mmCIF file of C-alpha atoms and ligand atoms in Angstrom:
data_model
loop_
_atom_site.group_PDB
_atom_site.id
_atom_site.type_symbol
_atom_site.label_atom_id
_atom_site.label_comp_id
_atom_site.label_asym_id
_atom_site.label_seq_id
_atom_site.Cartn_x
_atom_site.Cartn_y
_atom_site.Cartn_z
ATOM 1 C CA MET R 1157 -18.695 46.732 -65.545
ATOM 2 C CA GLY R 1158 -22.066 45.811 -64.066
ATOM 3 C CA LYS R 1159 -24.302 48.237 -62.299
ATOM 4 C CA PRO R 1160 -23.542 48.791 -58.618
ATOM 5 C CA ARG R 1161 -25.785 46.983 -56.166
ATOM 6 C CA VAL R 1162 -28.030 48.939 -53.824
ATOM 7 C CA TYR R 1163 -30.377 47.841 -51.094
ATOM 8 C CA VAL R 1164 -33.699 49.402 -50.106
ATOM 9 C CA THR R 1165 -35.219 48.387 -46.789
ATOM 10 C CA ARG R 1166 -38.860 48.736 -47.880
ATOM 11 C CA GLN R 1167 -40.707 48.807 -51.186
ATOM 12 C CA LEU R 1168 -40.965 52.453 -52.305
ATOM 13 C CA PHE R 1169 -43.115 54.207 -54.862
ATOM 14 C CA ASP R 1170 -42.515 53.119 -58.483
ATOM 15 C CA GLU R 1171 -41.243 56.577 -59.467
ATOM 16 C CA ALA R 1172 -38.380 56.140 -57.017
ATOM 17 C CA MET R 1173 -37.675 52.525 -57.907
ATOM 18 C CA ASP R 1174 -37.379 53.612 -61.550
ATOM 19 C CA VAL R 1175 -34.725 56.176 -60.657
ATOM 20 C CA LEU R 1176 -32.750 53.560 -58.746
ATOM 21 C CA GLU R 1177 -33.107 50.839 -61.348
ATOM 22 C CA ARG R 1178 -31.792 53.042 -64.120
ATOM 23 C CA HIS R 1179 -28.472 53.220 -62.333
ATOM 24 C CA ALA R 1180 -28.221 50.229 -60.066
ATOM 25 C CA GLU R 1181 -28.987 46.615 -59.413
ATOM 26 C CA VAL R 1182 -31.699 47.036 -56.783
ATOM 27 C CA ASP R 1183 -32.765 44.646 -54.067
ATOM 28 C CA VAL R 1184 -35.621 45.408 -51.719
ATOM 29 C CA PHE R 1185 -36.742 43.940 -48.438
ATOM 30 C CA GLU R 1186 -40.132 42.467 -49.236
ATOM 31 C CA GLY R 1187 -41.714 42.830 -45.807
ATOM 32 C CA VAL R 1188 -44.900 44.857 -45.792
ATOM 33 C CA ASP R 1189 -45.808 45.692 -42.224
ATOM 34 C CA GLU R 1190 -42.602 44.593 -40.606
ATOM 35 C CA ALA R 1191 -39.185 46.115 -40.271
ATOM 36 C CA ILE R 1192 -36.238 44.355 -41.850
ATOM 37 C CA PRO R 1193 -34.673 41.897 -39.386
ATOM 38 C CA ARG R 1194 -31.295 43.111 -38.226
ATOM 39 C CA ASP R 1195 -29.371 40.019 -39.339
ATOM 40 C CA LEU R 1196 -30.842 40.251 -42.826
ATOM 41 C CA LEU R 1197 -29.848 43.913 -43.055
ATOM 42 C CA LEU R 1198 -26.314 43.023 -41.961
ATOM 43 C CA SER R 1199 -25.991 40.337 -44.605
ATOM 44 C CA GLU R 1200 -27.653 42.346 -47.396
ATOM 45 C CA VAL R 1201 -25.277 45.296 -47.023
ATOM 46 C CA SER R 1202 -22.188 43.149 -47.444
ATOM 47 C CA ASP R 1203 -21.796 43.888 -51.156
ATOM 48 C CA VAL R 1204 -23.785 47.087 -51.720
ATOM 49 C CA LYS R 1205 -22.569 50.540 -52.691
ATOM 50 C CA GLY R 1206 -25.778 52.245 -51.650
ATOM 51 C CA LEU R 1207 -28.263 51.728 -48.840
ATOM 52 C CA LEU R 1208 -31.681 53.381 -48.638
ATOM 53 C CA PRO R 1209 -33.042 52.851 -45.118
ATOM 54 C CA LEU R 1210 -36.141 54.069 -43.306
ATOM 55 C CA LEU R 1211 -35.984 56.137 -40.143
ATOM 56 C CA THR R 1212 -36.695 52.985 -38.149
ATOM 57 C CA GLU R 1213 -33.406 51.285 -39.031
ATOM 58 C CA ARG R 1214 -30.443 51.919 -36.806
ATOM 59 C CA ILE R 1215 -27.533 52.423 -39.158
ATOM 60 C CA ASP R 1216 -24.537 52.249 -36.882
ATOM 61 C CA GLU R 1217 -20.916 51.106 -37.056
ATOM 62 C CA GLU R 1218 -21.938 47.471 -37.130
ATOM 63 C CA VAL R 1219 -23.927 48.015 -40.331
ATOM 64 C CA MET R 1220 -21.171 50.109 -41.883
ATOM 65 C CA ASP R 1221 -18.542 47.524 -41.039
ATOM 66 C CA ALA R 1222 -20.721 44.851 -42.586
ATOM 67 C CA GLY R 1223 -21.068 47.044 -45.664
ATOM 68 C CA ARG R 1224 -17.437 47.518 -46.591
ATOM 69 C CA GLN R 1225 -18.279 48.841 -50.052
ATOM 70 C CA LEU R 1226 -20.870 51.392 -48.900
ATOM 71 C CA ARG R 1227 -20.469 54.796 -50.534
ATOM 72 C CA VAL R 1228 -23.851 56.272 -49.655
ATOM 73 C CA ILE R 1229 -26.602 55.946 -47.072
ATOM 74 C CA SER R 1230 -29.694 57.762 -48.273
ATOM 75 C CA ASN R 1231 -32.228 58.146 -45.476
ATOM 76 C CA TYR R 1232 -35.907 58.158 -46.370
ATOM 77 C CA ALA R 1233 -36.568 60.972 -43.852
ATOM 78 C CA VAL R 1234 -35.499 64.467 -43.021
ATOM 79 C CA GLY R 1235 -34.420 63.419 -39.517
ATOM 80 C CA TYR R 1236 -31.289 61.276 -39.463
ATOM 81 C CA ASN R 1237 -30.870 60.476 -35.778
ATOM 82 C CA ASN R 1238 -31.050 56.792 -36.784
ATOM 83 C CA ILE R 1239 -27.690 57.087 -38.536
ATOM 84 C CA ASP R 1240 -24.280 57.394 -36.882
ATOM 85 C CA VAL R 1241 -23.190 60.231 -39.154
ATOM 86 C CA GLU R 1242 -19.772 60.609 -37.572
ATOM 87 C CA ALA R 1243 -18.977 56.958 -38.138
ATOM 88 C CA ALA R 1244 -20.124 57.288 -41.735
ATOM 89 C CA THR R 1245 -17.938 60.323 -42.342
ATOM 90 C CA GLU R 1246 -14.892 58.533 -40.925
ATOM 91 C CA ARG R 1247 -15.499 55.716 -43.372
ATOM 92 C CA GLY R 1248 -15.981 58.047 -46.329
ATOM 93 C CA ILE R 1249 -19.689 57.200 -46.609
ATOM 94 C CA TYR R 1250 -22.001 59.936 -47.894
ATOM 95 C CA VAL R 1251 -25.173 60.449 -45.828
ATOM 96 C CA THR R 1252 -28.209 62.156 -47.332
ATOM 97 C CA ASN R 1253 -31.740 63.029 -46.200
ATOM 98 C CA THR R 1254 -34.955 64.533 -47.597
ATOM 99 C CA PRO R 1255 -35.252 68.094 -46.270
ATOM 100 C CA GLY R 1256 -37.648 70.758 -47.463
ATOM 101 C CA ILE R 1257 -40.111 68.482 -49.224
ATOM 102 C CA LEU R 1258 -42.060 67.394 -46.171
ATOM 103 C CA THR R 1259 -42.052 70.757 -44.414
ATOM 104 C CA ASP R 1260 -45.625 71.839 -45.149
ATOM 105 C CA THR R 1261 -47.075 68.358 -44.889
ATOM 106 C CA THR R 1262 -45.562 67.923 -41.445
ATOM 107 C CA ALA R 1263 -46.759 71.357 -40.363
ATOM 108 C CA ASP R 1264 -50.262 70.473 -41.590
ATOM 109 C CA CYS R 1265 -50.176 67.408 -39.357
ATOM 110 C CA ALA R 1266 -48.865 69.334 -36.349
ATOM 111 C CA PHE R 1267 -51.758 71.711 -36.761
ATOM 112 C CA ALA R 1268 -54.235 68.890 -37.275
ATOM 113 C CA LEU R 1269 -53.095 67.347 -33.978
ATOM 114 C CA LEU R 1270 -53.301 70.721 -32.264
ATOM 115 C CA MET R 1271 -56.858 71.233 -33.448
ATOM 116 C CA ALA R 1272 -57.948 67.651 -32.855
ATOM 117 C CA ALA R 1273 -56.626 67.665 -29.289
ATOM 118 C CA SER R 1274 -57.956 71.097 -28.527
ATOM 119 C CA ARG R 1275 -61.448 70.460 -29.854
ATOM 120 C CA ARG R 1276 -61.447 66.828 -28.675
ATOM 121 C CA ILE R 1277 -62.372 65.556 -32.118
ATOM 122 C CA PRO R 1278 -61.173 61.920 -31.791
ATOM 123 C CA GLU R 1279 -62.702 61.601 -28.344
ATOM 124 C CA ALA R 1280 -66.026 62.950 -29.600
ATOM 125 C CA ASP R 1281 -65.820 60.687 -32.635
ATOM 126 C CA ARG R 1282 -65.295 57.650 -30.375
ATOM 127 C CA HIS R 1283 -68.289 58.725 -28.316
ATOM 128 C CA VAL R 1284 -70.649 59.011 -31.265
ATOM 129 C CA ARG R 1285 -69.498 55.747 -32.869
ATOM 130 C CA ALA R 1286 -69.897 53.893 -29.586
ATOM 131 C CA ARG R 1287 -73.563 54.925 -29.690
ATOM 132 C CA LYS R 1288 -73.033 56.847 -26.469
ATOM 133 C CA TRP R 1289 -74.697 60.005 -27.745
ATOM 134 C CA ILE R 1290 -78.029 58.900 -26.429
ATOM 135 C CA HIS R 1291 -78.911 61.933 -24.355
ATOM 136 C CA ALA R 1292 -79.939 65.316 -25.646
ATOM 137 C CA TRP R 1293 -77.455 67.775 -27.042
ATOM 138 C CA GLY R 1294 -75.938 69.711 -24.176
ATOM 139 C CA PRO R 1295 -74.014 72.950 -23.837
ATOM 140 C CA ARG R 1296 -71.166 71.232 -22.048
ATOM 141 C CA MET R 1297 -70.668 68.258 -24.314
ATOM 142 C CA PHE R 1298 -67.022 67.919 -25.300
ATOM 143 C CA ILE R 1299 -66.121 71.478 -24.628
ATOM 144 C CA GLY R 1300 -62.536 72.175 -25.551
ATOM 145 C CA SER R 1301 -60.359 75.226 -25.927
ATOM 146 C CA ASP R 1302 -60.358 78.013 -28.451
ATOM 147 C CA ILE R 1303 -57.438 78.084 -30.807
ATOM 148 C CA HIS R 1304 -57.769 81.583 -32.237
ATOM 149 C CA GLY R 1305 -56.451 84.306 -30.012
ATOM 150 C CA LYS R 1306 -54.184 81.890 -28.136
ATOM 151 C CA THR R 1307 -50.399 81.750 -27.961
ATOM 152 C CA LEU R 1308 -48.540 79.148 -29.996
ATOM 153 C CA GLY R 1309 -45.050 78.365 -28.722
ATOM 154 C CA ILE R 1310 -42.763 76.937 -31.385
ATOM 155 C CA VAL R 1311 -39.753 75.065 -30.011
ATOM 156 C CA GLY R 1312 -37.185 74.962 -32.829
ATOM 157 C CA MET R 1313 -37.756 77.503 -35.598
ATOM 158 C CA GLY R 1314 -36.413 75.491 -38.544
ATOM 159 C CA ARG R 1315 -38.342 74.976 -41.739
ATOM 160 C CA ILE R 1316 -41.110 72.936 -40.117
ATOM 161 C CA GLY R 1317 -41.323 75.239 -37.111
ATOM 162 C CA LYS R 1318 -41.811 78.206 -39.428
ATOM 163 C CA ALA R 1319 -44.448 76.456 -41.501
ATOM 164 C CA THR R 1320 -46.337 75.578 -38.316
ATOM 165 C CA ALA R 1321 -46.028 79.149 -37.063
ATOM 166 C CA ARG R 1322 -47.543 80.403 -40.341
ATOM 167 C CA ARG R 1323 -50.515 78.136 -39.819
ATOM 168 C CA GLY R 1324 -50.887 79.500 -36.294
ATOM 169 C CA ARG R 1325 -50.827 83.035 -37.624
ATOM 170 C CA GLY R 1326 -53.551 82.070 -40.102
ATOM 171 C CA PHE R 1327 -55.656 81.107 -37.104
ATOM 172 C CA ASP R 1328 -55.019 84.454 -35.423
ATOM 173 C CA MET R 1329 -52.656 83.035 -32.857
ATOM 174 C CA LYS R 1330 -49.844 84.940 -31.240
ATOM 175 C CA ILE R 1331 -46.495 83.300 -32.019
ATOM 176 C CA ILE R 1332 -43.588 82.944 -29.630
ATOM 177 C CA TYR R 1333 -40.566 80.756 -30.280
ATOM 178 C CA SER R 1334 -37.343 79.451 -28.848
ATOM 179 C CA SER R 1335 -34.527 78.359 -31.096
ATOM 180 C CA ASN R 1336 -30.748 78.053 -31.199
ATOM 181 C CA THR R 1337 -30.627 81.082 -33.458
ATOM 182 C CA ARG R 1338 -32.922 84.052 -33.829
ATOM 183 C CA LYS R 1339 -34.915 84.262 -37.031
ATOM 184 C CA PRO R 1340 -35.492 87.975 -37.718
ATOM 185 C CA GLU R 1341 -37.318 87.262 -40.975
ATOM 186 C CA ILE R 1342 -40.003 85.208 -39.223
ATOM 187 C CA GLU R 1343 -40.286 87.820 -36.476
ATOM 188 C CA GLU R 1344 -41.000 90.358 -39.156
ATOM 189 C CA GLU R 1345 -43.315 88.139 -41.187
ATOM 190 C CA LEU R 1346 -45.411 86.815 -38.308
ATOM 191 C CA GLY R 1347 -44.702 89.200 -35.477
ATOM 192 C CA ALA R 1348 -43.187 86.187 -33.705
ATOM 193 C CA LYS R 1349 -41.438 86.861 -30.419
ATOM 194 C CA PHE R 1350 -38.125 85.190 -29.554
ATOM 195 C CA VAL R 1351 -38.076 83.914 -25.963
ATOM 196 C CA GLY R 1352 -36.131 81.433 -23.850
ATOM 197 C CA LEU R 1353 -37.551 77.925 -23.515
ATOM 198 C CA ASP R 1354 -38.692 78.519 -19.929
ATOM 199 C CA GLU R 1355 -40.567 81.663 -20.860
ATOM 200 C CA LEU R 1356 -42.113 79.884 -23.816
ATOM 201 C CA LEU R 1357 -43.328 77.059 -21.593
ATOM 202 C CA ARG R 1358 -44.847 79.499 -19.137
ATOM 203 C CA GLU R 1359 -46.602 81.615 -21.758
ATOM 204 C CA ALA R 1360 -47.734 79.264 -24.504
ATOM 205 C CA ASP R 1361 -51.203 77.748 -24.699
ATOM 206 C CA TYR R 1362 -49.870 75.277 -27.267
ATOM 207 C CA VAL R 1363 -46.271 74.086 -27.265
ATOM 208 C CA SER R 1364 -45.276 72.519 -30.579
ATOM 209 C CA LEU R 1365 -41.921 70.734 -30.897
ATOM 210 C CA HIS R 1366 -39.837 71.067 -34.066
ATOM 211 C CA VAL R 1367 -36.293 70.217 -33.047
ATOM 212 C CA PRO R 1368 -34.143 67.382 -34.392
ATOM 213 C CA LEU R 1369 -33.268 64.604 -31.950
ATOM 214 C CA ASN R 1370 -29.703 64.801 -30.691
ATOM 215 C CA ASP R 1371 -27.838 64.786 -27.385
ATOM 216 C CA SER R 1372 -28.954 68.288 -26.520
ATOM 217 C CA THR R 1373 -32.643 67.720 -27.285
ATOM 218 C CA ARG R 1374 -33.134 64.243 -25.790
ATOM 219 C CA HIS R 1375 -35.707 64.644 -22.986
ATOM 220 C CA MET R 1376 -35.614 68.406 -23.386
ATOM 221 C CA ILE R 1377 -39.261 68.313 -22.260
ATOM 222 C CA GLY R 1378 -39.283 66.528 -18.915
ATOM 223 C CA GLU R 1379 -40.975 66.871 -15.564
ATOM 224 C CA ARG R 1380 -39.524 70.301 -14.850
ATOM 225 C CA GLU R 1381 -40.548 71.693 -18.220
ATOM 226 C CA LEU R 1382 -44.036 70.182 -18.102
ATOM 227 C CA SER R 1383 -44.565 71.623 -14.650
ATOM 228 C CA MET R 1384 -43.823 75.085 -16.014
ATOM 229 C CA MET R 1385 -46.573 74.834 -18.630
ATOM 230 C CA LYS R 1386 -50.023 76.249 -18.012
ATOM 231 C CA GLY R 1387 -52.600 73.815 -16.659
ATOM 232 C CA THR R 1388 -54.706 74.703 -19.695
ATOM 233 C CA ALA R 1389 -51.910 74.078 -22.189
ATOM 234 C CA TYR R 1390 -51.355 71.388 -24.813
ATOM 235 C CA LEU R 1391 -48.164 69.734 -26.024
ATOM 236 C CA ILE R 1392 -47.857 68.818 -29.699
ATOM 237 C CA ASN R 1393 -45.018 66.549 -30.858
ATOM 238 C CA THR R 1394 -44.331 65.789 -34.515
ATOM 239 C CA SER R 1395 -40.533 65.783 -34.108
ATOM 240 C CA ARG R 1396 -39.057 62.717 -32.411
ATOM 241 C CA GLY R 1397 -40.443 60.831 -29.434
ATOM 242 C CA PRO R 1398 -37.339 60.925 -27.228
ATOM 243 C CA VAL R 1399 -37.410 64.742 -27.216
ATOM 244 C CA VAL R 1400 -40.086 64.240 -24.541
ATOM 245 C CA ASP R 1401 -39.742 62.223 -21.349
ATOM 246 C CA GLU R 1402 -42.834 60.116 -21.932
ATOM 247 C CA GLU R 1403 -43.224 58.955 -18.342
ATOM 248 C CA ALA R 1404 -43.202 62.540 -17.144
ATOM 249 C CA LEU R 1405 -45.689 63.420 -19.869
ATOM 250 C CA PHE R 1406 -47.970 60.606 -18.791
ATOM 251 C CA ARG R 1407 -47.976 61.897 -15.218
ATOM 252 C CA ALA R 1408 -48.569 65.487 -16.325
ATOM 253 C CA LEU R 1409 -51.536 64.450 -18.450
ATOM 254 C CA ARG R 1410 -52.974 62.103 -15.842
ATOM 255 C CA ASP R 1411 -52.659 64.637 -13.042
ATOM 256 C CA GLY R 1412 -53.936 67.560 -15.060
ATOM 257 C CA ALA R 1413 -50.655 69.468 -14.954
ATOM 258 C CA ILE R 1414 -51.408 70.136 -18.636
ATOM 259 C CA THR R 1415 -54.719 69.677 -20.421
ATOM 260 C CA GLY R 1416 -53.845 67.571 -23.439
ATOM 261 C CA ALA R 1417 -51.379 66.434 -26.043
ATOM 262 C CA GLY R 1418 -51.190 65.556 -29.716
ATOM 263 C CA LEU R 1419 -48.462 63.017 -30.403
ATOM 264 C CA ASP R 1420 -47.247 61.624 -33.702
ATOM 265 C CA VAL R 1421 -43.984 60.268 -32.309
ATOM 266 C CA PHE R 1422 -43.039 58.138 -29.322
ATOM 267 C CA GLU R 1423 -40.033 57.070 -27.324
ATOM 268 C CA ARG R 1424 -40.572 53.576 -28.648
ATOM 269 C CA GLU R 1425 -42.071 52.967 -32.064
ATOM 270 C CA PRO R 1426 -44.270 51.085 -32.604
ATOM 271 C CA VAL R 1427 -45.765 52.201 -29.298
ATOM 272 C CA ASP R 1428 -45.666 49.622 -26.567
ATOM 273 C CA GLY R 1429 -49.208 48.267 -26.300
ATOM 274 C CA ASN R 1430 -48.900 48.491 -22.522
ATOM 275 C CA SER R 1431 -47.940 52.142 -22.528
ATOM 276 C CA PRO R 1432 -50.137 53.898 -19.958
ATOM 277 C CA LEU R 1433 -50.343 56.855 -22.341
ATOM 278 C CA LEU R 1434 -52.758 54.906 -24.496
ATOM 279 C CA GLY R 1435 -55.237 54.734 -21.649
ATOM 280 C CA LEU R 1436 -55.612 58.523 -21.494
ATOM 281 C CA GLU R 1437 -58.577 60.238 -23.119
ATOM 282 C CA ASN R 1438 -56.886 63.628 -23.291
ATOM 283 C CA ILE R 1439 -54.363 62.752 -25.975
ATOM 284 C CA VAL R 1440 -54.599 62.323 -29.715
ATOM 285 C CA VAL R 1441 -52.128 59.798 -31.080
ATOM 286 C CA THR R 1442 -51.018 58.916 -34.603
ATOM 287 C CA PRO R 1443 -48.344 56.438 -35.777
ATOM 288 C CA HIS R 1444 -45.547 58.750 -37.005
ATOM 289 C CA ILE R 1445 -47.510 59.856 -40.072
ATOM 290 C CA ALA R 1446 -46.774 63.578 -40.167
ATOM 291 C CA SER R 1447 -45.247 63.408 -43.647
ATOM 292 C CA ALA R 1448 -47.727 60.821 -44.901
ATOM 293 C CA SER R 1449 -49.447 62.389 -47.878
ATOM 294 C CA VAL R 1450 -49.311 60.736 -51.295
ATOM 295 C CA GLU R 1451 -47.600 63.774 -52.773
ATOM 296 C CA THR R 1452 -44.968 64.145 -50.090
ATOM 297 C CA ARG R 1453 -44.133 60.486 -49.566
ATOM 298 C CA THR R 1454 -43.666 60.100 -53.319
ATOM 299 C CA LYS R 1455 -41.404 63.145 -53.501
ATOM 300 C CA MET R 1456 -39.416 61.928 -50.505
ATOM 301 C CA ALA R 1457 -38.843 58.585 -52.213
ATOM 302 C CA VAL R 1458 -37.725 60.184 -55.472
ATOM 303 C CA THR R 1459 -35.446 62.551 -53.581
ATOM 304 C CA ALA R 1460 -33.907 59.713 -51.583
ATOM 305 C CA ALA R 1461 -33.375 57.738 -54.804
ATOM 306 C CA THR R 1462 -31.867 60.763 -56.554
ATOM 307 C CA ASN R 1463 -29.519 61.450 -53.651
ATOM 308 C CA LEU R 1464 -28.371 57.853 -53.730
ATOM 309 C CA VAL R 1465 -27.727 57.559 -57.451
ATOM 310 C CA SER R 1466 -26.005 60.952 -57.521
ATOM 311 C CA VAL R 1467 -23.271 59.675 -55.260
ATOM 312 C CA LEU R 1468 -22.908 56.481 -57.304
ATOM 313 C CA GLN R 1469 -22.517 58.608 -60.432
ATOM 314 C CA GLY R 1470 -19.954 60.866 -58.798
ATOM 315 C CA ILE R 1471 -22.304 63.847 -58.751
ATOM 316 C CA ALA R 1472 -22.775 65.960 -55.616
ATOM 317 C CA PRO R 1473 -26.046 64.753 -54.039
ATOM 318 C CA PRO R 1474 -28.678 67.480 -53.552
ATOM 319 C CA ASN R 1475 -29.052 66.803 -49.812
ATOM 320 C CA LEU R 1476 -25.754 65.899 -48.252
ATOM 321 C CA VAL R 1477 -25.811 65.718 -44.449
ATOM 322 C CA ASN R 1478 -22.043 65.315 -43.941
ATOM 323 C CA PRO R 1479 -20.188 67.620 -46.355
ATOM 324 C CA GLU R 1480 -16.931 66.895 -44.444
ATOM 325 C CA VAL R 1481 -16.960 63.469 -46.089
ATOM 326 C CA LYS R 1482 -15.803 65.026 -49.356
ATOM 327 C CA LYS R 1483 -12.372 65.510 -47.820
ATOM 328 C CA ILE R 1484 -12.173 61.935 -46.603
ATOM 329 C CA LYS R 1485 -13.342 60.444 -49.854
ATOM 330 C CA PRO R 1486 -13.947 62.765 -52.832
ATOM 331 C CA LEU R 1487 -16.613 61.818 -55.347
ATOM 332 C CA GLU R 1488 -15.283 59.949 -58.337
ATOM 333 C CA SER R 1489 -17.192 59.966 -61.589
HETATM 334 C C1 GLV W 1849 -39.894 61.754 -40.452
HETATM 335 O O1 GLV W 1849 -40.052 61.634 -39.273
HETATM 336 C C2 GLV W 1849 -38.745 62.343 -41.060
HETATM 337 O O2 GLV W 1849 -37.772 62.669 -40.362
HETATM 338 O O3 GLV W 1849 -38.767 62.482 -42.294
HETATM 339 C C1 GLV W 1850 -37.044 70.275 -41.726
HETATM 340 O O1 GLV W 1850 -37.272 70.336 -42.932
HETATM 341 C C2 GLV W 1850 -36.541 71.332 -40.830
HETATM 342 O O2 GLV W 1850 -35.334 71.625 -40.884
HETATM 343 O O3 GLV W 1850 -37.324 71.913 -40.050
#
């Protein structure tokens, strides 16, 4: 019997390709800076047992119905809002993700955005490069906000929320958080205070979002929520763009309802070139790179490959998102 065929929607690190190739016949979309066209994805999945997509590919019923032999969809991301997990479970398809690995790297980036926005680093950098620093040094040039001594509000105290809170503590910040469940261990470790979202928005100097995207978090930060934040506050988003109502955020930033924002994720990615957000000086923007370190992206790729081949070998994958699937279609080795 030949090796099962799998499809990968973007060239990954060699370490991960090696894992896949040991166990499967691997085909890869060869695009470099472009996403796989939908019709190509639909035709490529027709005879594959495993699919390894990026967070940018919508893996819905149409894809699953085109991929009749699919046993596993291994997302190259911790977030899996791009996959219709329920539809996969119904079809007996295993869905996996890459949790844990990117926790600290993502928290590093959240903190980098917080600091960059607060101290206006990119704006100051643009100023110097544009040869605009032609006058004397002045006491009011690019004055920003202190970070130490301020209150960091963590929305969603999962792994990444905790790692970000620890960084805040390291900078002598006071930590408050809202979450579906209380986390007594982090309250003890960091002296973090559990509050409702409204209280968090009213009290925090920095609001950092760490929730997954789902029906209950879509637009959880909208006009009402932004209007509750302090005029001096900053919003940091390294979770998913649609958690924030971007039009409301634009207005809040333009009108000074809040002071600034650090955004790694957007409602539409790539960001619409006409988005009015991009015209604002008081935001720092990056292209969904929070997990983008060599170490972490390599580990994510190996993990995604390992999850995928595990299912093909009939071994429980390390990071199964839909354990209910085992009842629908048990693993066969
Ligand atoms: C990145 O956004 C991820 O979910 O891994
Ligand atoms: C991601 O690793 C999270 O659950 O916060």
